[in-house]
Amino acid sequence: MRPMGSLTFLTDISAPLVADTSVVINLIATGCAPAIVRALPSRLVVVDVIPAELDTGRRHGRHNFDCLNELVDVGLVEIVSLGDVATQYFTELVIGPAAATLDDGEAATIAYAMEKAGTALIDERKATRICADRFPVLRIGCTVDILVHPEVQFHLGIERLAEAVFNALQNGRMRVFPRHLERIVGLIGYERAAQCQSLPRSVRLSPQQCPEHQ
């Protein structure tokens, strides 16, 4: 039996999933990125700005750039470029006051998704807010949406999935939106959740440690 889950961010599986830098980092941090990407019913693309951002981490001993290239080499991820329409969106998103603009990776991801009617995969609240304000028709997902996708759950199995999520939290410092917190803690358990600094402190407390239980 295939696990149940929301497909709201994948209403059109023919549309590309456009991953931002943080999503790529989190997927690599799971330790099983190839299996996850293979399970997805839609193709995963990355705008060419993203590898450049990842390349800056190599001097600090990070290997995300090389890992992304491996996914590209075996045909699991496609590197894409902005077209004329996307370039206009990109310019709008990077020029202006700081509160209303994004970094190049986020802006490029959103711009390409708008041009191609894809789903932008972003983990930053600011970027999500700006998308909702400026591009209400744009489908938005995040790393957790990918990890709990029914097809990913089915192909990994619950134990391997829980390990992958824990790795993303620990090694990628994956951010989790409030709507996913209960599900993530239920998946990895309180003991492992307590070790993940990217989760809110309230989530990292066991039920016995929460004030309402004292």
mmCIF file with all atom_site columns, C-alpha atoms in Angstrom:
data_model
loop_
_atom_site.group_PDB
_atom_site.id
_atom_site.type_symbol
_atom_site.label_atom_id
_atom_site.label_alt_id
_atom_site.label_comp_id
_atom_site.label_asym_id
_atom_site.label_entity_id
_atom_site.label_seq_id
_atom_site.pdbx_PDB_ins_code
_atom_site.Cartn_x
_atom_site.Cartn_y
_atom_site.Cartn_z
_atom_site.occupancy
_atom_site.B_iso_or_equiv
_atom_site.pdbx_formal_charge
_atom_site.auth_seq_id
_atom_site.auth_comp_id
_atom_site.auth_asym_id
_atom_site.auth_atom_id
_atom_site.pdbx_PDB_model_num
ATOM 1   C CA . MET A 1 1   ? 0.000  0.000  0.000   1.00 0.00 ? 1   MET A CA 1
ATOM 2   C CA . ARG A 1 2   ? 1.311  3.443  -0.907  1.00 0.00 ? 2   ARG A CA 1
ATOM 3   C CA . PRO A 1 3   ? 1.421  6.015  1.924   1.00 0.00 ? 3   PRO A CA 1
ATOM 4   C CA . MET A 1 4   ? -1.004 8.878  1.857   1.00 0.00 ? 4   MET A CA 1
ATOM 5   C CA . GLY A 1 5   ? 0.150  12.456 1.514   1.00 0.00 ? 5   GLY A CA 1
ATOM 6   C CA . SER A 1 6   ? -0.656 15.828 0.020   1.00 0.00 ? 6   SER A CA 1
ATOM 7   C CA . LEU A 1 7   ? -0.089 16.399 -3.674  1.00 0.00 ? 7   LEU A CA 1
ATOM 8   C CA . THR A 1 8   ? -1.232 20.026 -3.642  1.00 0.00 ? 8   THR A CA 1
ATOM 9   C CA . PHE A 1 9   ? 2.171  21.327 -4.701  1.00 0.00 ? 9   PHE A CA 1
ATOM 10  C CA . LEU A 1 10  ? 2.368  18.768 -7.523  1.00 0.00 ? 10  LEU A CA 1
ATOM 11  C CA . THR A 1 11  ? -0.976 19.259 -9.176  1.00 0.00 ? 11  THR A CA 1
ATOM 12  C CA . ASP A 1 12  ? 0.655  19.030 -12.602 1.00 0.00 ? 12  ASP A CA 1
ATOM 13  C CA . ILE A 1 13  ? 3.350  16.377 -12.711 1.00 0.00 ? 13  ILE A CA 1
ATOM 14  C CA . SER A 1 14  ? 4.404  17.516 -16.187 1.00 0.00 ? 14  SER A CA 1
ATOM 15  C CA . ALA A 1 15  ? 5.561  20.830 -14.724 1.00 0.00 ? 15  ALA A CA 1
ATOM 16  C CA . PRO A 1 16  ? 9.168  21.024 -13.492 1.00 0.00 ? 16  PRO A CA 1
ATOM 17  C CA . LEU A 1 17  ? 10.203 21.195 -9.862  1.00 0.00 ? 17  LEU A CA 1
ATOM 18  C CA . VAL A 1 18  ? 12.650 24.099 -9.587  1.00 0.00 ? 18  VAL A CA 1
ATOM 19  C CA . ALA A 1 19  ? 14.959 23.696 -6.587  1.00 0.00 ? 19  ALA A CA 1
ATOM 20  C CA . ASP A 1 20  ? 16.621 26.557 -4.736  1.00 0.00 ? 20  ASP A CA 1
ATOM 21  C CA . THR A 1 21  ? 20.100 26.252 -3.209  1.00 0.00 ? 21  THR A CA 1
ATOM 22  C CA . SER A 1 22  ? 18.875 25.284 0.259   1.00 0.00 ? 22  SER A CA 1
ATOM 23  C CA . VAL A 1 23  ? 16.699 22.517 -1.183  1.00 0.00 ? 23  VAL A CA 1
ATOM 24  C CA . VAL A 1 24  ? 19.645 21.079 -3.118  1.00 0.00 ? 24  VAL A CA 1
ATOM 25  C CA . ILE A 1 25  ? 21.778 21.183 0.047   1.00 0.00 ? 25  ILE A CA 1
ATOM 26  C CA . ASN A 1 26  ? 19.069 19.462 2.082   1.00 0.00 ? 26  ASN A CA 1
ATOM 27  C CA . LEU A 1 27  ? 18.503 16.725 -0.491  1.00 0.00 ? 27  LEU A CA 1
ATOM 28  C CA . ILE A 1 28  ? 22.227 16.005 -0.626  1.00 0.00 ? 28  ILE A CA 1
ATOM 29  C CA . ALA A 1 29  ? 22.375 16.016 3.180   1.00 0.00 ? 29  ALA A CA 1
ATOM 30  C CA . THR A 1 30  ? 19.804 13.191 3.330   1.00 0.00 ? 30  THR A CA 1
ATOM 31  C CA . GLY A 1 31  ? 22.458 10.790 2.103   1.00 0.00 ? 31  GLY A CA 1
ATOM 32  C CA . CYS A 1 32  ? 20.087 9.296  -0.465  1.00 0.00 ? 32  CYS A CA 1
ATOM 33  C CA . ALA A 1 33  ? 19.397 12.120 -2.912  1.00 0.00 ? 33  ALA A CA 1
ATOM 34  C CA . PRO A 1 34  ? 19.491 9.877  -6.011  1.00 0.00 ? 34  PRO A CA 1
ATOM 35  C CA . ALA A 1 35  ? 16.778 7.592  -4.634  1.00 0.00 ? 35  ALA A CA 1
ATOM 36  C CA . ILE A 1 36  ? 14.620 10.561 -3.647  1.00 0.00 ? 36  ILE A CA 1
ATOM 37  C CA . VAL A 1 37  ? 14.892 12.284 -7.012  1.00 0.00 ? 37  VAL A CA 1
ATOM 38  C CA . ARG A 1 38  ? 14.238 9.039  -8.913  1.00 0.00 ? 38  ARG A CA 1
ATOM 39  C CA . ALA A 1 39  ? 11.015 8.578  -6.944  1.00 0.00 ? 39  ALA A CA 1
ATOM 40  C CA . LEU A 1 40  ? 9.605  11.975 -7.885  1.00 0.00 ? 40  LEU A CA 1
ATOM 41  C CA . PRO A 1 41  ? 7.031  11.922 -10.679 1.00 0.00 ? 41  PRO A CA 1
ATOM 42  C CA . SER A 1 42  ? 8.196  15.321 -11.980 1.00 0.00 ? 42  SER A CA 1
ATOM 43  C CA . ARG A 1 43  ? 11.616 16.293 -13.289 1.00 0.00 ? 43  ARG A CA 1
ATOM 44  C CA . LEU A 1 44  ? 13.872 18.279 -10.972 1.00 0.00 ? 44  LEU A CA 1
ATOM 45  C CA . VAL A 1 45  ? 15.685 21.284 -12.423 1.00 0.00 ? 45  VAL A CA 1
ATOM 46  C CA . VAL A 1 46  ? 18.155 23.794 -11.007 1.00 0.00 ? 46  VAL A CA 1
ATOM 47  C CA . VAL A 1 47  ? 18.832 27.230 -12.471 1.00 0.00 ? 47  VAL A CA 1
ATOM 48  C CA . ASP A 1 48  ? 22.474 27.786 -13.403 1.00 0.00 ? 48  ASP A CA 1
ATOM 49  C CA . VAL A 1 49  ? 22.834 30.394 -10.662 1.00 0.00 ? 49  VAL A CA 1
ATOM 50  C CA . ILE A 1 50  ? 22.611 27.621 -8.042  1.00 0.00 ? 50  ILE A CA 1
ATOM 51  C CA . PRO A 1 51  ? 25.814 25.693 -8.920  1.00 0.00 ? 51  PRO A CA 1
ATOM 52  C CA . ALA A 1 52  ? 27.711 28.983 -8.746  1.00 0.00 ? 52  ALA A CA 1
ATOM 53  C CA . GLU A 1 53  ? 26.395 29.553 -5.211  1.00 0.00 ? 53  GLU A CA 1
ATOM 54  C CA . LEU A 1 54  ? 27.322 26.014 -4.196  1.00 0.00 ? 54  LEU A CA 1
ATOM 55  C CA . ASP A 1 55  ? 30.792 26.383 -5.700  1.00 0.00 ? 55  ASP A CA 1
ATOM 56  C CA . THR A 1 56  ? 31.638 29.073 -3.139  1.00 0.00 ? 56  THR A CA 1
ATOM 57  C CA . GLY A 1 57  ? 31.334 26.447 -0.380  1.00 0.00 ? 57  GLY A CA 1
ATOM 58  C CA . ARG A 1 58  ? 34.121 24.287 -1.781  1.00 0.00 ? 58  ARG A CA 1
ATOM 59  C CA . ARG A 1 59  ? 36.792 26.462 -0.163  1.00 0.00 ? 59  ARG A CA 1
ATOM 60  C CA . HIS A 1 60  ? 35.202 25.604 3.191   1.00 0.00 ? 60  HIS A CA 1
ATOM 61  C CA . GLY A 1 61  ? 35.351 21.891 2.515   1.00 0.00 ? 61  GLY A CA 1
ATOM 62  C CA . ARG A 1 62  ? 31.721 21.487 1.456   1.00 0.00 ? 62  ARG A CA 1
ATOM 63  C CA . HIS A 1 63  ? 31.032 19.071 -1.368  1.00 0.00 ? 63  HIS A CA 1
ATOM 64  C CA . ASN A 1 64  ? 27.517 20.083 -2.410  1.00 0.00 ? 64  ASN A CA 1
ATOM 65  C CA . PHE A 1 65  ? 28.753 21.409 -5.759  1.00 0.00 ? 65  PHE A CA 1
ATOM 66  C CA . ASP A 1 66  ? 30.347 18.080 -6.633  1.00 0.00 ? 66  ASP A CA 1
ATOM 67  C CA . CYS A 1 67  ? 27.322 16.118 -5.405  1.00 0.00 ? 67  CYS A CA 1
ATOM 68  C CA . LEU A 1 68  ? 24.994 18.208 -7.561  1.00 0.00 ? 68  LEU A CA 1
ATOM 69  C CA . ASN A 1 69  ? 27.221 17.588 -10.569 1.00 0.00 ? 69  ASN A CA 1
ATOM 70  C CA . GLU A 1 70  ? 26.958 13.855 -9.930  1.00 0.00 ? 70  GLU A CA 1
ATOM 71  C CA . LEU A 1 71  ? 23.160 14.093 -10.004 1.00 0.00 ? 71  LEU A CA 1
ATOM 72  C CA . VAL A 1 72  ? 23.374 16.066 -13.235 1.00 0.00 ? 72  VAL A CA 1
ATOM 73  C CA . ASP A 1 73  ? 25.816 13.604 -14.815 1.00 0.00 ? 73  ASP A CA 1
ATOM 74  C CA . VAL A 1 74  ? 23.446 10.654 -14.284 1.00 0.00 ? 74  VAL A CA 1
ATOM 75  C CA . GLY A 1 75  ? 20.470 12.598 -15.632 1.00 0.00 ? 75  GLY A CA 1
ATOM 76  C CA . LEU A 1 76  ? 18.565 13.046 -12.367 1.00 0.00 ? 76  LEU A CA 1
ATOM 77  C CA . VAL A 1 77  ? 18.828 16.837 -12.283 1.00 0.00 ? 77  VAL A CA 1
ATOM 78  C CA . GLU A 1 78  ? 18.849 19.258 -15.213 1.00 0.00 ? 78  GLU A CA 1
ATOM 79  C CA . ILE A 1 79  ? 20.655 22.618 -15.154 1.00 0.00 ? 79  ILE A CA 1
ATOM 80  C CA . VAL A 1 80  ? 18.541 25.287 -16.849 1.00 0.00 ? 80  VAL A CA 1
ATOM 81  C CA . SER A 1 81  ? 18.899 28.963 -17.760 1.00 0.00 ? 81  SER A CA 1
ATOM 82  C CA . LEU A 1 82  ? 16.523 31.887 -17.525 1.00 0.00 ? 82  LEU A CA 1
ATOM 83  C CA . GLY A 1 83  ? 14.669 32.920 -20.656 1.00 0.00 ? 83  GLY A CA 1
ATOM 84  C CA . ASP A 1 84  ? 13.631 36.464 -21.501 1.00 0.00 ? 84  ASP A CA 1
ATOM 85  C CA . VAL A 1 85  ? 10.427 36.339 -19.456 1.00 0.00 ? 85  VAL A CA 1
ATOM 86  C CA . ALA A 1 86  ? 12.167 34.793 -16.448 1.00 0.00 ? 86  ALA A CA 1
ATOM 87  C CA . THR A 1 87  ? 14.943 37.385 -16.651 1.00 0.00 ? 87  THR A CA 1
ATOM 88  C CA . GLN A 1 88  ? 12.342 40.121 -16.228 1.00 0.00 ? 88  GLN A CA 1
ATOM 89  C CA . TYR A 1 89  ? 10.946 38.426 -13.129 1.00 0.00 ? 89  TYR A CA 1
ATOM 90  C CA . PHE A 1 90  ? 14.483 37.919 -11.834 1.00 0.00 ? 90  PHE A CA 1
ATOM 91  C CA . THR A 1 91  ? 15.294 41.612 -12.199 1.00 0.00 ? 91  THR A CA 1
ATOM 92  C CA . GLU A 1 92  ? 12.146 42.579 -10.301 1.00 0.00 ? 92  GLU A CA 1
ATOM 93  C CA . LEU A 1 93  ? 13.117 40.273 -7.449  1.00 0.00 ? 93  LEU A CA 1
ATOM 94  C CA . VAL A 1 94  ? 16.716 41.410 -6.977  1.00 0.00 ? 94  VAL A CA 1
ATOM 95  C CA . ILE A 1 95  ? 16.409 45.176 -7.437  1.00 0.00 ? 95  ILE A CA 1
ATOM 96  C CA . GLY A 1 96  ? 14.820 47.307 -4.735  1.00 0.00 ? 96  GLY A CA 1
ATOM 97  C CA . PRO A 1 97  ? 14.786 47.673 -0.954  1.00 0.00 ? 97  PRO A CA 1
ATOM 98  C CA . ALA A 1 98  ? 16.183 44.749 1.040   1.00 0.00 ? 98  ALA A CA 1
ATOM 99  C CA . ALA A 1 99  ? 12.813 43.885 2.563   1.00 0.00 ? 99  ALA A CA 1
ATOM 100 C CA . ALA A 1 100 ? 11.324 43.366 -0.898  1.00 0.00 ? 100 ALA A CA 1
ATOM 101 C CA . THR A 1 101 ? 14.198 41.603 -2.671  1.00 0.00 ? 101 THR A CA 1
ATOM 102 C CA . LEU A 1 102 ? 15.799 38.164 -2.629  1.00 0.00 ? 102 LEU A CA 1
ATOM 103 C CA . ASP A 1 103 ? 19.229 36.675 -3.234  1.00 0.00 ? 103 ASP A CA 1
ATOM 104 C CA . ASP A 1 104 ? 20.104 35.542 -6.744  1.00 0.00 ? 104 ASP A CA 1
ATOM 105 C CA . GLY A 1 105 ? 19.404 31.846 -6.160  1.00 0.00 ? 105 GLY A CA 1
ATOM 106 C CA . GLU A 1 106 ? 15.928 32.353 -4.745  1.00 0.00 ? 106 GLU A CA 1
ATOM 107 C CA . ALA A 1 107 ? 15.065 34.982 -7.350  1.00 0.00 ? 107 ALA A CA 1
ATOM 108 C CA . ALA A 1 108 ? 16.239 32.788 -10.219 1.00 0.00 ? 108 ALA A CA 1
ATOM 109 C CA . THR A 1 109 ? 14.330 29.788 -8.884  1.00 0.00 ? 109 THR A CA 1
ATOM 110 C CA . ILE A 1 110 ? 11.091 31.746 -8.615  1.00 0.00 ? 110 ILE A CA 1
ATOM 111 C CA . ALA A 1 111 ? 11.587 33.466 -11.968 1.00 0.00 ? 111 ALA A CA 1
ATOM 112 C CA . TYR A 1 112 ? 12.159 30.202 -13.835 1.00 0.00 ? 112 TYR A CA 1
ATOM 113 C CA . ALA A 1 113 ? 9.177  28.564 -12.136 1.00 0.00 ? 113 ALA A CA 1
ATOM 114 C CA . MET A 1 114 ? 6.997  31.497 -13.170 1.00 0.00 ? 114 MET A CA 1
ATOM 115 C CA . GLU A 1 115 ? 8.153  31.331 -16.795 1.00 0.00 ? 115 GLU A CA 1
ATOM 116 C CA . LYS A 1 116 ? 7.703  27.558 -17.067 1.00 0.00 ? 116 LYS A CA 1
ATOM 117 C CA . ALA A 1 117 ? 4.580  27.248 -14.868 1.00 0.00 ? 117 ALA A CA 1
ATOM 118 C CA . GLY A 1 118 ? 6.584  25.014 -12.553 1.00 0.00 ? 118 GLY A CA 1
ATOM 119 C CA . THR A 1 119 ? 6.760  24.589 -8.801  1.00 0.00 ? 119 THR A CA 1
ATOM 120 C CA . ALA A 1 120 ? 9.336  26.678 -6.946  1.00 0.00 ? 120 ALA A CA 1
ATOM 121 C CA . LEU A 1 121 ? 10.980 24.711 -4.137  1.00 0.00 ? 121 LEU A CA 1
ATOM 122 C CA . ILE A 1 122 ? 12.135 27.195 -1.517  1.00 0.00 ? 122 ILE A CA 1
ATOM 123 C CA . ASP A 1 123 ? 12.678 26.925 2.237   1.00 0.00 ? 123 ASP A CA 1
ATOM 124 C CA . GLU A 1 124 ? 12.925 30.596 3.221   1.00 0.00 ? 124 GLU A CA 1
ATOM 125 C CA . ARG A 1 125 ? 9.936  32.344 4.777   1.00 0.00 ? 125 ARG A CA 1
ATOM 126 C CA . LYS A 1 126 ? 10.788 35.696 3.222   1.00 0.00 ? 126 LYS A CA 1
ATOM 127 C CA . ALA A 1 127 ? 10.861 34.196 -0.258  1.00 0.00 ? 127 ALA A CA 1
ATOM 128 C CA . THR A 1 128 ? 7.594  32.374 0.391   1.00 0.00 ? 128 THR A CA 1
ATOM 129 C CA . ARG A 1 129 ? 5.976  35.595 1.594   1.00 0.00 ? 129 ARG A CA 1
ATOM 130 C CA . ILE A 1 130 ? 7.158  37.576 -1.416  1.00 0.00 ? 130 ILE A CA 1
ATOM 131 C CA . CYS A 1 131 ? 5.878  34.845 -3.736  1.00 0.00 ? 131 CYS A CA 1
ATOM 132 C CA . ALA A 1 132 ? 2.467  34.905 -2.096  1.00 0.00 ? 132 ALA A CA 1
ATOM 133 C CA . ASP A 1 133 ? 2.309  38.706 -2.429  1.00 0.00 ? 133 ASP A CA 1
ATOM 134 C CA . ARG A 1 134 ? 3.602  39.064 -5.992  1.00 0.00 ? 134 ARG A CA 1
ATOM 135 C CA . PHE A 1 135 ? 2.884  35.754 -7.671  1.00 0.00 ? 135 PHE A CA 1
ATOM 136 C CA . PRO A 1 136 ? -0.226 34.217 -6.071  1.00 0.00 ? 136 PRO A CA 1
ATOM 137 C CA . VAL A 1 137 ? -0.660 31.792 -8.983  1.00 0.00 ? 137 VAL A CA 1
ATOM 138 C CA . LEU A 1 138 ? 2.798  30.272 -8.486  1.00 0.00 ? 138 LEU A CA 1
ATOM 139 C CA . ARG A 1 139 ? 2.944  26.803 -6.931  1.00 0.00 ? 139 ARG A CA 1
ATOM 140 C CA . ILE A 1 140 ? 5.386  26.710 -4.030  1.00 0.00 ? 140 ILE A CA 1
ATOM 141 C CA . GLY A 1 141 ? 6.858  23.695 -2.257  1.00 0.00 ? 141 GLY A CA 1
ATOM 142 C CA . CYS A 1 142 ? 9.749  23.072 0.106   1.00 0.00 ? 142 CYS A CA 1
ATOM 143 C CA . THR A 1 143 ? 12.228 20.325 0.940   1.00 0.00 ? 143 THR A CA 1
ATOM 144 C CA . VAL A 1 144 ? 9.840  18.651 3.371   1.00 0.00 ? 144 VAL A CA 1
ATOM 145 C CA . ASP A 1 145 ? 7.153  18.484 0.680   1.00 0.00 ? 145 ASP A CA 1
ATOM 146 C CA . ILE A 1 146 ? 9.605  16.477 -1.393  1.00 0.00 ? 146 ILE A CA 1
ATOM 147 C CA . LEU A 1 147 ? 10.627 14.184 1.444   1.00 0.00 ? 147 LEU A CA 1
ATOM 148 C CA . VAL A 1 148 ? 7.070  13.311 2.498   1.00 0.00 ? 148 VAL A CA 1
ATOM 149 C CA . HIS A 1 149 ? 5.768  12.957 -1.035  1.00 0.00 ? 149 HIS A CA 1
ATOM 150 C CA . PRO A 1 150 ? 3.879  9.631  -1.264  1.00 0.00 ? 150 PRO A CA 1
ATOM 151 C CA . GLU A 1 151 ? 6.132  8.287  -4.016  1.00 0.00 ? 151 GLU A CA 1
ATOM 152 C CA . VAL A 1 152 ? 9.258  9.090  -2.012  1.00 0.00 ? 152 VAL A CA 1
ATOM 153 C CA . GLN A 1 153 ? 7.763  7.450  1.083   1.00 0.00 ? 153 GLN A CA 1
ATOM 154 C CA . PHE A 1 154 ? 6.826  4.378  -0.935  1.00 0.00 ? 154 PHE A CA 1
ATOM 155 C CA . HIS A 1 155 ? 10.242 3.893  -2.529  1.00 0.00 ? 155 HIS A CA 1
ATOM 156 C CA . LEU A 1 156 ? 12.333 4.653  0.561   1.00 0.00 ? 156 LEU A CA 1
ATOM 157 C CA . GLY A 1 157 ? 10.190 3.006  3.214   1.00 0.00 ? 157 GLY A CA 1
ATOM 158 C CA . ILE A 1 158 ? 9.414  4.626  6.535   1.00 0.00 ? 158 ILE A CA 1
ATOM 159 C CA . GLU A 1 159 ? 12.672 3.768  8.333   1.00 0.00 ? 159 GLU A CA 1
ATOM 160 C CA . ARG A 1 160 ? 14.944 4.968  5.549   1.00 0.00 ? 160 ARG A CA 1
ATOM 161 C CA . LEU A 1 161 ? 12.796 8.067  5.112   1.00 0.00 ? 161 LEU A CA 1
ATOM 162 C CA . ALA A 1 162 ? 13.066 8.897  8.815   1.00 0.00 ? 162 ALA A CA 1
ATOM 163 C CA . GLU A 1 163 ? 16.847 8.564  8.591   1.00 0.00 ? 163 GLU A CA 1
ATOM 164 C CA . ALA A 1 164 ? 16.935 10.779 5.506   1.00 0.00 ? 164 ALA A CA 1
ATOM 165 C CA . VAL A 1 165 ? 14.864 13.485 7.219   1.00 0.00 ? 165 VAL A CA 1
ATOM 166 C CA . PHE A 1 166 ? 17.047 13.337 10.330  1.00 0.00 ? 166 PHE A CA 1
ATOM 167 C CA . ASN A 1 167 ? 20.181 13.665 8.175   1.00 0.00 ? 167 ASN A CA 1
ATOM 168 C CA . ALA A 1 168 ? 18.723 16.692 6.375   1.00 0.00 ? 168 ALA A CA 1
ATOM 169 C CA . LEU A 1 169 ? 17.947 18.322 9.708   1.00 0.00 ? 169 LEU A CA 1
ATOM 170 C CA . GLN A 1 170 ? 21.319 17.508 11.237  1.00 0.00 ? 170 GLN A CA 1
ATOM 171 C CA . ASN A 1 171 ? 23.659 17.933 8.281   1.00 0.00 ? 171 ASN A CA 1
ATOM 172 C CA . GLY A 1 172 ? 21.734 20.369 6.116   1.00 0.00 ? 172 GLY A CA 1
ATOM 173 C CA . ARG A 1 173 ? 20.069 22.310 8.948   1.00 0.00 ? 173 ARG A CA 1
ATOM 174 C CA . MET A 1 174 ? 16.834 21.971 7.000   1.00 0.00 ? 174 MET A CA 1
ATOM 175 C CA . ARG A 1 175 ? 14.156 24.468 7.928   1.00 0.00 ? 175 ARG A CA 1
ATOM 176 C CA . VAL A 1 176 ? 10.684 23.156 8.603   1.00 0.00 ? 176 VAL A CA 1
ATOM 177 C CA . PHE A 1 177 ? 7.568  25.270 8.200   1.00 0.00 ? 177 PHE A CA 1
ATOM 178 C CA . PRO A 1 178 ? 5.038  25.172 11.067  1.00 0.00 ? 178 PRO A CA 1
ATOM 179 C CA . ARG A 1 179 ? 2.557  23.174 8.997   1.00 0.00 ? 179 ARG A CA 1
ATOM 180 C CA . HIS A 1 180 ? 5.045  20.287 8.816   1.00 0.00 ? 180 HIS A CA 1
ATOM 181 C CA . LEU A 1 181 ? 6.412  20.261 12.374  1.00 0.00 ? 181 LEU A CA 1
ATOM 182 C CA . GLU A 1 182 ? 4.033  17.712 13.848  1.00 0.00 ? 182 GLU A CA 1
ATOM 183 C CA . ARG A 1 183 ? 4.547  15.343 10.947  1.00 0.00 ? 183 ARG A CA 1
ATOM 184 C CA . ILE A 1 184 ? 8.344  15.617 11.065  1.00 0.00 ? 184 ILE A CA 1
ATOM 185 C CA . VAL A 1 185 ? 8.556  15.013 14.805  1.00 0.00 ? 185 VAL A CA 1
ATOM 186 C CA . GLY A 1 186 ? 6.181  12.080 14.475  1.00 0.00 ? 186 GLY A CA 1
ATOM 187 C CA . LEU A 1 187 ? 8.413  10.659 11.769  1.00 0.00 ? 187 LEU A CA 1
ATOM 188 C CA . ILE A 1 188 ? 11.809 10.963 13.474  1.00 0.00 ? 188 ILE A CA 1
ATOM 189 C CA . GLY A 1 189 ? 10.652 10.849 17.108  1.00 0.00 ? 189 GLY A CA 1
ATOM 190 C CA . TYR A 1 190 ? 11.254 13.206 20.047  1.00 0.00 ? 190 TYR A CA 1
ATOM 191 C CA . GLU A 1 191 ? 14.703 11.842 20.842  1.00 0.00 ? 191 GLU A CA 1
ATOM 192 C CA . ARG A 1 192 ? 16.123 12.660 17.431  1.00 0.00 ? 192 ARG A CA 1
ATOM 193 C CA . ALA A 1 193 ? 14.106 15.875 17.138  1.00 0.00 ? 193 ALA A CA 1
ATOM 194 C CA . ALA A 1 194 ? 15.812 17.110 20.322  1.00 0.00 ? 194 ALA A CA 1
ATOM 195 C CA . GLN A 1 195 ? 19.166 16.906 18.511  1.00 0.00 ? 195 GLN A CA 1
ATOM 196 C CA . CYS A 1 196 ? 18.119 19.089 15.564  1.00 0.00 ? 196 CYS A CA 1
ATOM 197 C CA . GLN A 1 197 ? 18.998 22.719 16.155  1.00 0.00 ? 197 GLN A CA 1
ATOM 198 C CA . SER A 1 198 ? 17.135 23.889 13.055  1.00 0.00 ? 198 SER A CA 1
ATOM 199 C CA . LEU A 1 199 ? 13.847 22.879 14.691  1.00 0.00 ? 199 LEU A CA 1
ATOM 200 C CA . PRO A 1 200 ? 12.143 25.329 17.089  1.00 0.00 ? 200 PRO A CA 1
ATOM 201 C CA . ARG A 1 201 ? 13.070 24.849 20.738  1.00 0.00 ? 201 ARG A CA 1
ATOM 202 C CA . SER A 1 202 ? 9.463  24.047 21.612  1.00 0.00 ? 202 SER A CA 1
ATOM 203 C CA . VAL A 1 203 ? 9.596  21.116 19.197  1.00 0.00 ? 203 VAL A CA 1
ATOM 204 C CA . ARG A 1 204 ? 12.918 19.895 20.553  1.00 0.00 ? 204 ARG A CA 1
ATOM 205 C CA . LEU A 1 205 ? 11.374 19.475 24.021  1.00 0.00 ? 205 LEU A CA 1
ATOM 206 C CA . SER A 1 206 ? 9.775  16.154 24.845  1.00 0.00 ? 206 SER A CA 1
ATOM 207 C CA . PRO A 1 207 ? 6.133  16.280 25.996  1.00 0.00 ? 207 PRO A CA 1
ATOM 208 C CA . GLN A 1 208 ? 7.327  15.827 29.588  1.00 0.00 ? 208 GLN A CA 1
ATOM 209 C CA . GLN A 1 209 ? 9.595  18.873 29.284  1.00 0.00 ? 209 GLN A CA 1
ATOM 210 C CA . CYS A 1 210 ? 6.950  21.202 27.888  1.00 0.00 ? 210 CYS A CA 1
ATOM 211 C CA . PRO A 1 211 ? 5.630  23.770 30.432  1.00 0.00 ? 211 PRO A CA 1
ATOM 212 C CA . GLU A 1 212 ? 2.052  22.555 30.113  1.00 0.00 ? 212 GLU A CA 1
ATOM 213 C CA . HIS A 1 213 ? 3.140  19.121 31.334  1.00 0.00 ? 213 HIS A CA 1
ATOM 214 C CA . GLN A 1 214 ? 4.918  20.487 34.414  1.00 0.00 ? 214 GLN A CA 1
#
